[in-house]
Tab-separated table of C-alpha atoms in Angstrom:
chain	number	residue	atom	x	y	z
O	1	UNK	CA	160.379	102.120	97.262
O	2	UNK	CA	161.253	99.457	94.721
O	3	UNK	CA	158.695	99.766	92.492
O	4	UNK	CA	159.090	103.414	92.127
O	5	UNK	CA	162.905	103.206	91.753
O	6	UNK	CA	162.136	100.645	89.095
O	7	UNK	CA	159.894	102.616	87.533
O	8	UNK	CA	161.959	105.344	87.821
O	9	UNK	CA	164.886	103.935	85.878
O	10	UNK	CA	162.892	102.352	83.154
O	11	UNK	CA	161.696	106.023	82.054
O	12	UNK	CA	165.082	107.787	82.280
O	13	UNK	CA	164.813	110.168	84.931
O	14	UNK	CA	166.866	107.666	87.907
O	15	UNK	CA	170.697	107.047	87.285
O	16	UNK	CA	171.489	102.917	87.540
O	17	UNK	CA	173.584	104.402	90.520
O	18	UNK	CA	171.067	106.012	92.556
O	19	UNK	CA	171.153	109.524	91.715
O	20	UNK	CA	168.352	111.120	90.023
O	21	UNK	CA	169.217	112.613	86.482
O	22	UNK	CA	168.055	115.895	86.104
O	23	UNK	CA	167.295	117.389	83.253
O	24	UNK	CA	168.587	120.840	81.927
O	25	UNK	CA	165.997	123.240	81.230
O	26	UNK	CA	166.447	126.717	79.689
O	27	UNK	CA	163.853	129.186	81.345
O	28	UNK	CA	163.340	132.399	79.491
O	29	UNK	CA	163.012	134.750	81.737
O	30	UNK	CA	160.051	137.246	80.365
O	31	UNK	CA	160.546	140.878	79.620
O	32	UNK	CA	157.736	142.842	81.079
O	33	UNK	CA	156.266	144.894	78.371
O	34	UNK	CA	154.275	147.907	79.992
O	35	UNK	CA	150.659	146.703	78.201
O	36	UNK	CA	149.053	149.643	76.271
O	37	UNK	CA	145.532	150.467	77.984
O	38	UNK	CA	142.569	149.768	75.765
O	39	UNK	CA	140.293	152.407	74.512
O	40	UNK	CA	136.742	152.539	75.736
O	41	UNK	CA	134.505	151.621	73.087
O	42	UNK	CA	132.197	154.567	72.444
O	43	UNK	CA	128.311	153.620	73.648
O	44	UNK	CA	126.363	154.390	70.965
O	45	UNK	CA	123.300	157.055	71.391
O	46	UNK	CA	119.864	155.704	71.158
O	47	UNK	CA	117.071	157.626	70.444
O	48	UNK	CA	115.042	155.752	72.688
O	49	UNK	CA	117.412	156.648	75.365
O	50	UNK	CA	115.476	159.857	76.711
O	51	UNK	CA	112.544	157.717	77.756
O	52	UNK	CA	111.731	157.394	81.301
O	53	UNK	CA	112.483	154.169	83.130
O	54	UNK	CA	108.744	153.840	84.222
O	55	UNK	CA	108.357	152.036	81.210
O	56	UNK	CA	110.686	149.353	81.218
O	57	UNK	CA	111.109	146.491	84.033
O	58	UNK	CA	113.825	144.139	84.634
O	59	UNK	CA	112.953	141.050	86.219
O	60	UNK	CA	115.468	138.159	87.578
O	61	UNK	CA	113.886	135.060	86.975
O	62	UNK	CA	116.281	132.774	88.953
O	63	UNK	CA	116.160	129.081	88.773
O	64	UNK	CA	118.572	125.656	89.805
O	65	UNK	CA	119.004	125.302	86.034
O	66	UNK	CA	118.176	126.543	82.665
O	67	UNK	CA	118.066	125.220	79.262
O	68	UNK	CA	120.246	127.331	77.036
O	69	UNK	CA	120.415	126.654	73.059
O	70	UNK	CA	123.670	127.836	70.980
O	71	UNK	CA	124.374	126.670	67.540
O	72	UNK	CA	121.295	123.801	68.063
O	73	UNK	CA	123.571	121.838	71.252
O	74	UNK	CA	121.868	122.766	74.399
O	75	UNK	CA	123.396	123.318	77.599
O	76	UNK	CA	122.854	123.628	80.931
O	77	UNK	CA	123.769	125.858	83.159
O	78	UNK	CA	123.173	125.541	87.145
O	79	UNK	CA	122.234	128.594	89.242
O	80	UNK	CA	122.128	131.435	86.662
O	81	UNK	CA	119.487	134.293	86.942
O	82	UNK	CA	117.976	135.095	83.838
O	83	UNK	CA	116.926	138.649	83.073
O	84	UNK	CA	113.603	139.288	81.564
O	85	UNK	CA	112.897	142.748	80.498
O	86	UNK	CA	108.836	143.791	80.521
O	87	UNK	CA	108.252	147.073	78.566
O	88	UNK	CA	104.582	148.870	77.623
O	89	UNK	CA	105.266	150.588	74.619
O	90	UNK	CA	103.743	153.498	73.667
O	91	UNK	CA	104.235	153.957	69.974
O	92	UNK	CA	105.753	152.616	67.219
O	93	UNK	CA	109.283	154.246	68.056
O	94	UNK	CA	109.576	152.213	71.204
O	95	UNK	CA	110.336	149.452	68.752
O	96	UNK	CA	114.357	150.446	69.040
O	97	UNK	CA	114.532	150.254	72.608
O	98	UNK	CA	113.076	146.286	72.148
O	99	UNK	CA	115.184	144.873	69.514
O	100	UNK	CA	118.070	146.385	71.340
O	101	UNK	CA	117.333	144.305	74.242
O	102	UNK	CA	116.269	141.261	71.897
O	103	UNK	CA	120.036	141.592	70.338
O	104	UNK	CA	121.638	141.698	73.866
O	105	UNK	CA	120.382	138.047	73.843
O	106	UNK	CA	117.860	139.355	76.768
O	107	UNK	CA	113.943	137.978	76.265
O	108	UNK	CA	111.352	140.974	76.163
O	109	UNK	CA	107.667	140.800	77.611
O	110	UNK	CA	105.158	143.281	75.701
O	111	UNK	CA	101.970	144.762	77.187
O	112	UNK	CA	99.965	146.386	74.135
O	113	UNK	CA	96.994	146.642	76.789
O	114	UNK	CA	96.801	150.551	76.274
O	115	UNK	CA	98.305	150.623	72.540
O	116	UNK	CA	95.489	150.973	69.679
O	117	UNK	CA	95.130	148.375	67.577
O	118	UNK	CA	96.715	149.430	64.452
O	119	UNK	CA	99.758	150.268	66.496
O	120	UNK	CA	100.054	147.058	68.401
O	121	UNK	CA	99.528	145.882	64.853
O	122	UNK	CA	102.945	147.163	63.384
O	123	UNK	CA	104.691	146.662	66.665
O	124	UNK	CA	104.140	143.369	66.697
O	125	UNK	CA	105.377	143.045	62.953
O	126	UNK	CA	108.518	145.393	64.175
O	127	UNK	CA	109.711	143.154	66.696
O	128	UNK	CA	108.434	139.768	64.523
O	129	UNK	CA	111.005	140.822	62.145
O	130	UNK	CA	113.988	141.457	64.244
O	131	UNK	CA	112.747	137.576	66.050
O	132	UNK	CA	113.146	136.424	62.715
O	133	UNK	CA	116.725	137.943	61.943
O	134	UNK	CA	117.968	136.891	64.970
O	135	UNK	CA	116.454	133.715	64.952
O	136	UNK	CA	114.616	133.753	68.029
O	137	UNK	CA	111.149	132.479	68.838
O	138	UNK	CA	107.998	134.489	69.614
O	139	UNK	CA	105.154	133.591	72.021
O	140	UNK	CA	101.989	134.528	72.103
O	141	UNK	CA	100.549	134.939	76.517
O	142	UNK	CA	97.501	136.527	76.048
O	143	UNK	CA	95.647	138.829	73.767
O	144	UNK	CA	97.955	142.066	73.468
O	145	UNK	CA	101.111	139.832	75.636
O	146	UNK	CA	103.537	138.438	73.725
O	147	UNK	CA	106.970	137.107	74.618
O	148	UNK	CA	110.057	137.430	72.331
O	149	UNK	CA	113.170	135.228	73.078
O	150	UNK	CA	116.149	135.483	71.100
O	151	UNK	CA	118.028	132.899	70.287
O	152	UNK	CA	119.841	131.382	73.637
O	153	UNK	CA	116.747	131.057	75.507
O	154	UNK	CA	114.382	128.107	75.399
O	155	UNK	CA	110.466	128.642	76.021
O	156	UNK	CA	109.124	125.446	77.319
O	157	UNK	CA	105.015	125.631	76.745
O	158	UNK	CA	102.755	122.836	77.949
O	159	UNK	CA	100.968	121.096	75.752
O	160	UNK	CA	98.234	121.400	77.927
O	161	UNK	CA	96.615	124.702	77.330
O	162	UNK	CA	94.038	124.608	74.920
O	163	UNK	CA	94.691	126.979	72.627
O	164	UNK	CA	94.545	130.693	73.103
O	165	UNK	CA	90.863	131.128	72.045
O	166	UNK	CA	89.527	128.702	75.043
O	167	UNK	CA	91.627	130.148	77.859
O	168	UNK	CA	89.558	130.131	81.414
O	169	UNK	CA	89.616	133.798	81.590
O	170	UNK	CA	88.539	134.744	78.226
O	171	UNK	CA	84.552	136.014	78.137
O	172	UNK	CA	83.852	133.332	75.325
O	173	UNK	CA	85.019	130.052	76.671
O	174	UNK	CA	83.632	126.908	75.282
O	175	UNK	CA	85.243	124.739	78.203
O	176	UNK	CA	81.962	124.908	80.141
């Protein structure tokens, strides 16, 4: 216990004597203040609330880690499920219900399989333009599937595929 005594001395907090010097401290002792409860923050009312849910899928993609981008640093974060919401809109007012889920930082999976073109067409330029605002990224899966990210999510795609004109499935394949 020499060293520490030693030690001890050299700092100021053990007497030359023995005794330990203890410092006086002034604790404030706190007043408890009864906090006021916070207000509920009104929801606000969509009009593309009154749709039915038959629509609109939520699926956890879970994973041991995913890439994550804020403010251009990436980070990683370990066992985190990731929400992907797939939706089959009907019409162009279904837009709303996707660019609220695009600005709750949630990536959205479109199926314009039964949409008509010119539909799909400004759709597609709809949800394009809320990507852009919120600077996400937009990919393209197949020919009326596209996948919009916002912002925290990375989309890894291989640099293997081919292009989306010479996929394997597509009737005019020139990979023969």
């Amino acid at each position: 216990m020499g060293k520490i005594d030693s030690f001890l001395e050299k700092i100021g907090i053990k007497d030359t004597d023995g005794e330990e010097v203890l410092l006086d401290t002034v604790e404030e002792e706190e007043v408890d203040r009864p906090v006021p409860p916070r207000a509920k923050p009104a929801e606000p009312v969509s009009f593309g609330s009154r749709r039915s849910m038959h629509d609109r899928k939520v699926i956890n993609m879970g994973s041991d880690s995913v890439s994550i981008r804020e403010g251009g640093a990436a980070a990683t974060m370990a066992n985190t499920m990731m929400k992907v919401v797939v939706i089959n809109p009907k019409n162009i007012d279904d837009c709303q219900q996707i660019a609220n889920c695009l600005k709750e930082k949630r990536p959205v999976v479109i199926n314009l399989e039964n949409v008509e073109e010119p539909t799909a067409v400004r759709i597609i330029d709809f949800i394009s333009g809320t990507i852009y605002a919120i600077d996400g990224a937009v990919n393209k899966i197949s020919r009326n599937v596209w996948l919009f990210a916002p912002k925290n999510v990375n989309i890894a795609v291989s640099q293997q595929n081919h292009g989306l004109n010479n996929m394997p499935w597509e009737p005019n394949n020139n990979n023969k």
